[in-house]
Coordinates of C-alpha atoms in Angstrom, one line a residue:
M1 CA 10.6 25.7 22.3
G2 CA 11.4 26.7 25.8
T3 CA 9.5 28.8 28.3
R4 CA 11.6 32.0 27.4
A5 CA 10.7 31.6 23.7
E6 CA 7.0 31.1 24.6
A7 CA 7.1 34.3 26.7
I8 CA 8.8 36.2 23.9
A9 CA 6.3 35.0 21.4
R10 CA 3.5 36.3 23.6
E11 CA 5.1 39.7 24.0
L12 CA 5.8 40.0 20.3
D13 CA 2.3 38.7 19.4
A14 CA 4.1 36.3 17.0
E15 CA 5.0 32.6 16.7
Y16 CA 8.4 31.1 17.4
A17 CA 9.8 30.0 14.0
G18 CA 13.2 28.6 14.8
V19 CA 16.9 29.2 15.2
G20 CA 18.8 31.3 12.7
W21 CA 22.6 31.5 12.2
W22 CA 22.3 34.7 14.1
G23 CA 19.5 35.1 16.6
T24 CA 16.1 33.4 16.8
L25 CA 13.2 33.9 14.4
Y26 CA 9.5 34.7 15.0
R27 CA 6.8 35.1 12.5
A28 CA 3.6 37.3 12.4
P29 CA 2.4 36.8 8.7
R30 CA -0.9 38.5 9.4
R31 CA 1.0 41.7 10.0
R32 CA 3.4 40.9 7.2
R33 CA 6.3 40.7 9.7
W34 CA 9.1 38.3 10.7
Y35 CA 11.5 39.2 13.5
R36 CA 15.0 38.2 14.3
L37 CA 16.1 38.7 17.9
I38 CA 19.8 38.9 18.6
P39 CA 21.0 39.4 22.2
V40 CA 22.3 43.0 22.4
E41 CA 25.6 41.8 23.9
E42 CA 26.3 39.8 20.7
I43 CA 26.6 42.9 18.4
N44 CA 28.5 46.2 18.6
G45 CA 27.7 49.7 17.5
E46 CA 29.2 49.2 14.0
Q47 CA 27.0 46.2 13.4
R48 CA 23.9 48.1 14.6
S49 CA 24.7 50.8 12.1
E50 CA 24.9 48.2 9.4
L51 CA 21.5 46.9 10.3
L52 CA 20.1 50.4 10.1
A53 CA 21.7 50.9 6.7
W54 CA 19.9 47.7 5.4
Q55 CA 16.6 49.4 6.0
T56 CA 17.3 51.8 3.1
R57 CA 19.0 49.4 0.7
P58 CA 17.4 48.8 -2.7
R59 CA 15.1 45.9 -2.6
R60 CA 16.0 42.6 -4.3
P61 CA 13.4 39.9 -5.4
D62 CA 15.3 37.1 -3.5
L63 CA 15.7 38.9 -0.2
V64 CA 13.1 39.9 2.3
P65 CA 13.2 43.7 2.9
V66 CA 14.5 44.9 6.3
V67 CA 12.2 47.6 7.7
P68 CA 12.1 49.7 10.9
G69 CA 10.8 48.0 13.9
E70 CA 7.3 49.0 15.2
Q71 CA 8.7 49.6 18.7
G72 CA 12.3 50.5 18.1
E73 CA 15.4 48.5 17.2
Q74 CA 16.0 47.3 20.7
R75 CA 13.5 45.7 23.0
Q76 CA 13.4 44.0 26.4
L77 CA 11.5 40.8 26.0
A78 CA 11.1 38.1 28.7
G79 CA 13.6 40.0 30.9
R80 CA 16.4 40.1 28.2
W81 CA 17.4 42.9 25.8
F82 CA 17.5 42.1 22.1
Q83 CA 18.4 43.8 18.9
V84 CA 15.2 43.4 16.8
V85 CA 15.6 43.0 13.1
C86 CA 12.2 43.4 11.4
Y87 CA 11.4 41.9 8.0
E88 CA 8.4 42.7 5.8
T89 CA 6.8 39.6 4.3
D90 CA 3.6 37.7 4.5
A91 CA 5.3 34.3 4.1
G92 CA 3.8 31.9 6.6
R93 CA 6.4 29.1 6.5
S94 CA 10.1 28.7 6.6
L95 CA 12.4 26.0 5.2
A96 CA 12.5 24.6 8.8
D97 CA 8.7 24.1 8.6
A98 CA 9.1 22.4 5.2
L99 CA 11.7 20.0 6.6
A100 CA 9.3 19.1 9.4
G101 CA 6.7 18.1 6.9
R102 CA 5.6 14.5 6.4
E103 CA 5.9 14.3 2.6
P104 CA 9.4 13.5 1.5
A105 CA 9.0 15.0 -2.0
G106 CA 7.9 18.3 -0.5
R107 CA 10.9 18.5 1.8
V108 CA 13.3 17.7 -1.0
A109 CA 11.7 20.3 -3.4
S110 CA 12.1 23.1 -0.8
V111 CA 15.8 22.4 -0.2
A112 CA 16.4 22.1 -3.9
D113 CA 14.9 25.6 -4.4
A114 CA 17.0 27.0 -1.6
L115 CA 20.2 25.6 -3.2
R116 CA 19.2 27.1 -6.5
A117 CA 18.8 30.5 -4.8
L118 CA 22.1 30.2 -2.9
P119 CA 24.4 31.8 -5.5
G120 CA 22.2 34.9 -5.7
W121 CA 22.1 35.2 -1.9
R122 CA 25.9 35.0 -1.8
A123 CA 26.2 37.7 -4.4
A124 CA 24.0 40.0 -2.2
I125 CA 25.4 39.1 1.3
G126 CA 28.9 37.8 0.8
P127 CA 30.8 34.5 0.7
D128 CA 30.5 34.0 4.4
L129 CA 26.7 33.5 4.2
V130 CA 25.5 30.5 6.3
P131 CA 21.8 30.1 6.0
L132 CA 20.0 27.9 8.5
P133 CA 16.5 26.5 7.6
A134 CA 14.7 29.1 9.7
D135 CA 16.7 31.9 7.9
I136 CA 14.8 31.0 4.7
V137 CA 11.1 31.7 4.3
L138 CA 8.9 30.2 1.6
A139 CA 6.8 32.5 -0.4
G140 CA 4.5 31.5 -3.2
H141 CA 7.1 32.1 -5.9
G142 CA 10.1 30.6 -4.1
P143 CA 12.4 30.8 -1.2
L144 CA 13.5 34.2 0.2
L145 CA 16.4 34.9 2.6
L146 CA 15.9 36.9 5.8
P147 CA 19.1 38.8 5.3
L148 CA 21.8 40.1 7.6
P149 CA 25.1 41.8 6.9
A150 CA 28.0 39.4 6.2
W151 CA 29.2 39.1 9.8
G152 CA 30.6 35.6 9.7
A153 CA 29.9 33.2 12.6
P154 CA 28.3 34.3 15.9
S155 CA 30.1 33.9 19.2
L156 CA 30.9 30.4 20.4
G157 CA 28.5 31.0 23.3
E158 CA 25.6 31.6 20.8
V159 CA 26.7 28.6 18.6
F160 CA 26.7 26.3 21.6
A161 CA 23.4 27.7 22.9
E162 CA 21.4 26.0 20.2
P163 CA 21.9 22.4 19.0
E164 CA 20.4 23.5 15.6
R165 CA 23.5 25.7 15.0
L166 CA 25.9 22.9 16.0
A167 CA 24.2 20.4 13.6
H168 CA 24.9 22.7 10.7
L169 CA 28.5 23.6 11.7
T170 CA 31.3 22.5 9.5
P171 CA 33.6 19.8 10.9
E172 CA 36.5 22.2 10.7
A173 CA 34.6 24.9 12.6
A174 CA 33.7 22.4 15.3
R175 CA 37.3 21.4 15.7
G176 CA 38.5 25.1 15.6
V177 CA 40.6 24.8 12.5
P178 CA 40.4 26.7 9.1
A179 CA 37.6 25.5 6.8
G180 CA 40.0 25.1 3.9
D181 CA 38.1 24.4 0.7
R182 CA 34.8 23.6 2.4
D183 CA 32.0 26.0 1.8
P184 CA 30.2 26.7 5.2
G185 CA 27.0 27.9 3.6
L186 CA 26.7 25.0 1.2
H187 CA 27.6 22.6 4.0
A188 CA 24.7 24.1 6.1
L189 CA 22.3 23.5 3.3
G190 CA 23.7 20.1 2.7
V191 CA 22.9 19.2 6.3
A192 CA 19.4 20.6 5.8
A193 CA 19.1 18.4 2.7
L194 CA 20.1 15.3 4.7
R195 CA 17.3 16.1 7.1
C196 CA 14.9 15.4 4.2
F197 CA 16.0 11.8 4.3
E198 CA 17.0 11.1 8.0
E199 CA 15.8 12.1 11.4
P200 CA 18.0 14.8 13.1
P201 CA 20.1 13.4 15.9
D202 CA 18.7 13.5 19.4
A203 CA 21.8 14.3 21.4
D204 CA 23.0 16.7 24.0
T205 CA 25.2 19.7 23.1
E206 CA 28.5 17.9 23.9
R207 CA 27.6 14.8 22.0
L208 CA 26.4 16.8 19.0
L209 CA 29.6 18.8 19.0
Q210 CA 31.6 15.6 18.8
R211 CA 29.5 14.4 15.9
A212 CA 29.9 17.7 14.1
A213 CA 33.6 17.6 14.6
C214 CA 33.8 14.1 13.1
A215 CA 31.4 15.0 10.3
T216 CA 29.0 12.3 11.5
V217 CA 26.0 14.4 12.5
F218 CA 23.9 12.2 10.3
A219 CA 25.8 8.9 10.6
P220 CA 24.1 6.0 8.7
R221 CA 21.3 4.8 10.9
P222 CA 18.6 2.9 8.9
R223 CA 16.2 3.0 11.8
D224 CA 16.3 6.8 11.7
S225 CA 15.4 7.0 8.1
R226 CA 12.5 9.3 7.2
L227 CA 11.8 7.5 4.0
P228 CA 9.7 4.4 3.4
S229 CA 11.7 1.3 2.7
W230 CA 10.8 1.2 -1.1
M231 CA 12.0 4.7 -1.6
R232 CA 15.5 3.9 -0.2
R233 CA 15.8 1.3 -3.0
V234 CA 15.3 3.9 -5.7
E235 CA 18.6 4.8 -7.4
P236 CA 18.2 8.6 -7.8
V237 CA 17.4 8.8 -4.1
R238 CA 20.4 6.7 -3.1
A239 CA 22.7 8.7 -5.4
V240 CA 21.8 12.1 -4.0
R241 CA 22.2 10.8 -0.4
E242 CA 25.7 9.7 -1.3
Q243 CA 26.4 13.2 -2.8
L244 CA 25.2 14.8 0.4
R245 CA 27.3 12.6 2.5
A246 CA 30.3 13.5 0.3
L247 CA 29.5 17.2 0.8
T248 CA 29.1 17.0 4.6
G249 CA 31.5 14.2 5.4
P250 CA 35.2 14.2 6.5
H251 CA 36.7 14.5 3.1
T252 CA 40.0 16.0 1.9
A253 CA 40.5 19.1 -0.1
G254 CA 39.4 18.9 -3.7
K255 CA 36.4 16.6 -2.9
V256 CA 34.2 19.0 -1.0
N257 CA 33.4 21.5 -3.7
L258 CA 30.0 20.7 -5.2
D259 CA 28.1 23.1 -7.4
P260 CA 24.8 24.0 -5.6
L261 CA 23.0 24.0 -8.9
L262 CA 24.1 20.5 -9.7
L263 CA 23.1 19.3 -6.3
S264 CA 19.7 21.0 -6.7
D265 CA 19.3 19.2 -10.0
A266 CA 20.1 15.9 -8.3
L267 CA 17.6 16.6 -5.5
D268 CA 15.0 17.4 -8.2
E269 CA 15.7 14.0 -9.8
A270 CA 15.3 12.3 -6.5
R271 CA 12.1 14.1 -5.8
R272 CA 10.6 13.0 -9.1
A273 CA 11.6 9.4 -8.3
M274 CA 9.7 9.7 -5.1
D275 CA 6.6 9.3 -7.2
P276 CA 6.8 5.5 -7.5
V277 CA 5.4 5.5 -11.0
V278 CA 8.7 7.1 -12.2
P279 CA 11.2 4.5 -11.0
V280 CA 8.8 1.6 -11.9
R281 CA 8.6 2.9 -15.4
A282 CA 12.4 3.4 -15.4
L283 CA 13.0 -0.3 -14.4
R284 CA 10.6 -1.4 -17.0
A285 CA 12.4 0.6 -19.7
A286 CA 15.7 -0.9 -18.5
G287 CA 14.4 -4.4 -19.1
E288 CA 13.7 -5.2 -15.5
P289 CA 9.9 -5.8 -15.4
R290 CA 10.1 -8.2 -12.4
K291 CA 12.0 -5.7 -10.4
A292 CA 9.5 -3.0 -11.6
V293 CA 6.5 -5.0 -10.3
G294 CA 8.4 -5.8 -7.1
L295 CA 9.1 -2.1 -6.4
A296 CA 5.5 -1.2 -7.2
Q297 CA 4.2 -3.9 -4.8
A298 CA 6.5 -2.5 -2.1
A299 CA 5.5 1.1 -2.8
L300 CA 1.8 0.2 -2.7
V301 CA 2.1 -0.7 0.9
D302 CA 3.1 2.9 1.6
R303 CA 1.2 4.6 -1.1
P304 CA -1.8 2.7 -2.7
G305 CA -2.2 4.9 -5.8
Y306 CA -4.5 4.2 -8.7
A307 CA -1.9 5.1 -11.4
L308 CA 0.7 2.8 -9.8
L309 CA -1.8 -0.1 -9.7
L310 CA -2.6 0.4 -13.4
L311 CA 1.1 0.5 -14.3
A312 CA 2.0 -2.5 -12.3
A313 CA -0.9 -4.5 -13.8
E314 CA 0.1 -3.5 -17.3
I315 CA 3.7 -4.7 -16.7
A316 CA 2.5 -7.9 -15.1
H317 CA 0.2 -8.5 -18.1
Q318 CA 2.3 -7.4 -21.0
D319 CA 5.9 -8.0 -19.8
L320 CA 5.6 -10.8 -17.3
R321 CA 2.7 -12.6 -19.1
D322 CA 1.1 -13.0 -15.7
P323 CA -2.6 -12.2 -16.2
L324 CA -3.6 -13.4 -12.7
E325 CA -1.3 -11.0 -11.0
A326 CA -2.5 -8.2 -13.4
L327 CA -6.1 -9.0 -12.5
S328 CA -5.3 -8.9 -8.8
L329 CA -3.7 -5.5 -9.1
L330 CA -6.6 -4.2 -11.2
E331 CA -9.1 -5.4 -8.6
R332 CA -7.2 -3.3 -6.1
A333 CA -7.4 -0.3 -8.5
V334 CA -11.1 -0.7 -8.8
Q335 CA -11.5 -0.7 -5.0
A336 CA -9.2 2.3 -4.7
D337 CA -11.3 4.4 -7.2
P338 CA -14.5 2.8 -8.4
E339 CA -15.5 5.8 -10.3
R340 CA -12.7 5.7 -12.9
G341 CA -12.9 3.6 -16.0
E342 CA -9.3 2.7 -16.8
A343 CA -9.1 -0.3 -14.5
Y344 CA -12.4 -1.7 -15.8
A345 CA -11.2 -1.4 -19.4
A346 CA -8.0 -3.2 -18.5
Q347 CA -9.9 -5.9 -16.7
L348 CA -11.9 -6.5 -19.8
S349 CA -8.8 -6.6 -22.0
I350 CA -7.2 -9.3 -19.9
T351 CA -10.3 -11.4 -19.3
G352 CA -11.3 -11.2 -22.9
G353 CA -8.1 -11.3 -24.8
L354 CA -6.4 -13.9 -22.6
W355 CA -9.5 -16.0 -21.6
S356 CA -8.2 -19.2 -23.1
V357 CA -4.7 -18.6 -21.6
V358 CA -6.2 -18.0 -18.1
Q359 CA -8.4 -21.1 -18.3
G360 CA -5.5 -23.2 -19.6
R361 CA -3.3 -22.2 -16.7
L362 CA -6.0 -23.1 -14.3
A363 CA -7.0 -26.4 -15.9
G364 CA -6.9 -29.1 -13.3
A365 CA -5.7 -26.6 -10.6
T366 CA -9.0 -25.2 -9.5
D367 CA -12.7 -25.9 -9.8
G368 CA -14.9 -24.0 -12.2
S369 CA -15.7 -21.4 -9.7
F370 CA -12.7 -19.3 -10.6
A371 CA -13.8 -19.1 -14.3
H372 CA -17.2 -18.0 -13.0
R373 CA -15.7 -15.3 -10.8
L374 CA -13.7 -14.2 -13.8
L375 CA -16.8 -13.8 -15.9
T376 CA -18.4 -11.9 -13.0
T377 CA -15.5 -9.6 -12.9
A378 CA -15.9 -8.9 -16.6
R379 CA -19.6 -8.3 -16.3
T380 CA -19.0 -5.8 -13.5
A381 CA -16.3 -4.1 -15.4
F382 CA -18.4 -3.7 -18.5
D383 CA -21.4 -2.4 -16.6
R384 CA -19.3 0.2 -14.8
L385 CA -17.5 1.5 -17.9
P386 CA -18.6 4.9 -18.9
P387 CA -21.4 4.5 -21.6
G388 CA -19.2 6.0 -24.3
L389 CA -16.5 3.3 -23.8
R390 CA -18.7 0.3 -23.7
R391 CA -19.0 -0.2 -27.5
D392 CA -15.1 0.0 -27.7
H393 CA -14.9 -2.9 -25.2
A394 CA -17.8 -5.0 -26.4
H395 CA -15.5 -7.4 -28.2
E396 CA -13.6 -8.3 -25.0
M397 CA -16.9 -8.8 -23.2
A398 CA -18.1 -11.0 -26.0
L399 CA -15.0 -13.2 -25.7
C400 CA -15.6 -13.6 -22.0
L401 CA -19.2 -14.8 -22.6
I402 CA -18.1 -17.1 -25.4
G403 CA -15.2 -18.5 -23.4
Q404 CA -17.5 -19.3 -20.5
G405 CA -20.0 -21.0 -22.8
E406 CA -22.8 -18.4 -22.4
L407 CA -23.5 -18.6 -26.2
R408 CA -27.0 -17.4 -26.4
E409 CA -26.3 -14.4 -24.2
A410 CA -23.1 -13.8 -26.2
N411 CA -25.1 -13.9 -29.5
A412 CA -27.7 -11.4 -28.2
F413 CA -25.0 -9.2 -26.7
V414 CA -23.0 -8.9 -29.9
H415 CA -26.2 -8.3 -31.9
Q416 CA -27.0 -5.4 -29.6
W417 CA -23.5 -3.7 -29.9
L418 CA -23.2 -4.3 -33.6
H419 CA -26.2 -2.1 -34.2
D420 CA -26.3 1.7 -33.9
G421 CA -30.1 2.0 -34.1
D422 CA -31.0 0.3 -37.4
T423 CA -27.5 0.5 -38.8
L424 CA -25.3 -2.6 -38.8
M425 CA -21.7 -1.6 -38.1
W426 CA -20.2 -4.1 -40.5
W427 CA -16.8 -2.5 -40.2
R428 CA -16.5 -3.7 -36.6
F429 CA -14.9 -6.9 -37.8
D430 CA -14.0 -8.0 -34.3
L431 CA -17.7 -8.0 -33.3
M432 CA -18.8 -9.4 -36.6
L433 CA -16.5 -12.4 -36.2
D434 CA -17.7 -12.8 -32.6
Y435 CA -21.3 -12.9 -34.0
A436 CA -20.4 -15.5 -36.5
E437 CA -18.6 -17.6 -33.9
T438 CA -21.6 -17.6 -31.6
F439 CA -23.8 -18.9 -34.5
L440 CA -21.1 -21.6 -35.2
L441 CA -21.0 -22.8 -31.6
L442 CA -24.8 -22.8 -31.4
G443 CA -24.8 -25.1 -34.5
R444 CA -26.5 -22.5 -36.7
L445 CA -24.1 -23.0 -39.6
D446 CA -26.0 -21.1 -42.3
A447 CA -26.3 -18.0 -40.1
A448 CA -22.5 -18.3 -39.3
E449 CA -21.7 -18.5 -43.0
Q450 CA -23.9 -15.6 -43.9
V451 CA -22.1 -13.4 -41.3
A452 CA -18.8 -14.7 -42.6
D453 CA -19.7 -13.6 -46.1
Q454 CA -20.5 -10.1 -44.8
V455 CA -17.0 -10.0 -43.2
R456 CA -15.4 -11.1 -46.4
A457 CA -17.2 -8.4 -48.4
G458 CA -16.4 -5.8 -45.8
L459 CA -12.7 -6.6 -45.7
R460 CA -12.6 -6.3 -49.5
R461 CA -14.4 -2.9 -49.3
V462 CA -12.0 -1.4 -46.7
R463 CA -9.0 -2.7 -48.6
E464 CA -10.1 -1.0 -51.7
S465 CA -11.1 2.2 -50.0
G466 CA -8.0 2.5 -47.7
R467 CA -10.3 3.2 -44.7
M468 CA -8.4 0.7 -42.5
T469 CA -4.7 0.1 -42.0
Q470 CA -3.1 -2.9 -43.6
R471 CA -2.1 -4.2 -40.2
D472 CA -5.7 -4.3 -39.0
I473 CA -7.0 -5.7 -42.3
H474 CA -4.4 -8.5 -42.0
R475 CA -5.3 -9.2 -38.3
H476 CA -9.0 -9.5 -39.1
G477 CA -8.3 -11.4 -42.3
M478 CA -6.3 -14.1 -40.4
R479 CA -9.1 -14.5 -37.9
Y480 CA -11.6 -14.7 -40.7
A481 CA -9.5 -17.5 -42.4
D482 CA -9.4 -19.4 -39.2
F483 CA -13.1 -19.1 -38.8
V484 CA -13.8 -20.3 -42.4
R485 CA -11.6 -23.3 -41.8
D486 CA -13.5 -24.1 -38.6
L487 CA -16.8 -23.7 -40.4
H488 CA -15.8 -26.1 -43.2
E489 CA -14.6 -28.6 -40.7
R490 CA -17.9 -28.4 -38.9
R491 CA -19.8 -28.9 -42.1
G492 CA -17.6 -31.8 -43.1
G493 CA -18.2 -33.4 -39.8
E494 CA -21.9 -33.1 -40.1
A495 CA -21.9 -34.5 -43.7
G496 CA -19.8 -37.5 -42.5
A497 CA -22.2 -38.1 -39.7

């Protein structure tokens, strides 16, 4: 913003908001006003009459109303006379403000909404509508246009006065030839959309005009990307950028007509994919779990989110069969949000369910300290689980204790969680079999056999009553059979001795 704009803003008691296709915009939302200042020499008497007529037009929900100016329709500001177009709205931001934002998804969403509104604006204004980002304000319910009559393009002097207008100029207009099949308004919003992904060019007026004439205002320059590197690898983002380049590039007739609604849908898809959980899930569903975890790792550098860490850990655990990678990711999740319980539950599931696998992979590769740290992780995870979830994960914790050889502690632990007051929860067959196993490993074979008999009776009871699925009955039954075999082998060994 130059010194003249600053002086005008002070005299208007407003803020400079940007360059419109016609004039410059200023906002004063506390007074529910936006102003468009057009140099008086740029419009004639007929155009002034059209502006006055707009003050009495029926209001439309997608257009900001034009109202009489507080101090007349023409004012001298900062030593220059302007035609003042006054709009009534309390919107505090424009599309230009949204494009300057740091969050890529927010930028994309704003342009997608503007593209969706474009057909309605055309119906109200005319086919020559060319909206620049500052011509579009963002209200709570969506984008609104600061309207003008369908005057076409301003004078060349005005176009060249502001690089913003040059950047949104069609290549044909920059070369002084007919636009042909290219839609100037859609082209302008296409350039705005590209600004979501790339930094606008920093060039003088002459150089910018050359770029506009060659349809290379946003030539591919990776160093000027406004996206993190992981996001540039996501297919919906790459696809919509190609569509935007096709829209704004030097193409022949028949290839430049793109439906604004289809383009807005593509932008919405790209916006959704800017949440890294979405493309990571898509890669997993496509049978690319390694790429999914790789993308998650790259995205975590830029956006260390709890949900993404949980998803990446789940894929590493279930799809890649890499429990160590999963545990590493879960530890980061715990550090990111120590108050949430999902990561603790997942830690217990891995350390309990895959304890023997983890130890087997580490056998001979490390000392016993890692297994000890693993048990410490499980203890911490169990202690930090919400109380209502601890009983659900007591089996995994018991497996950790048994796997580490903490048999007496495991026996006492399982006894505690098998009882609800004085009631033995015999239907918790996972814990019942853990209980029997601790007795077996402690050499208390009679106690182990007694618990095994209770498991057998319980399985028969739930089978007859239908209180448990056949799948779960089969799973517990197989573990029971394995335990009985181990018990018989242990008794046979003792008898032989």
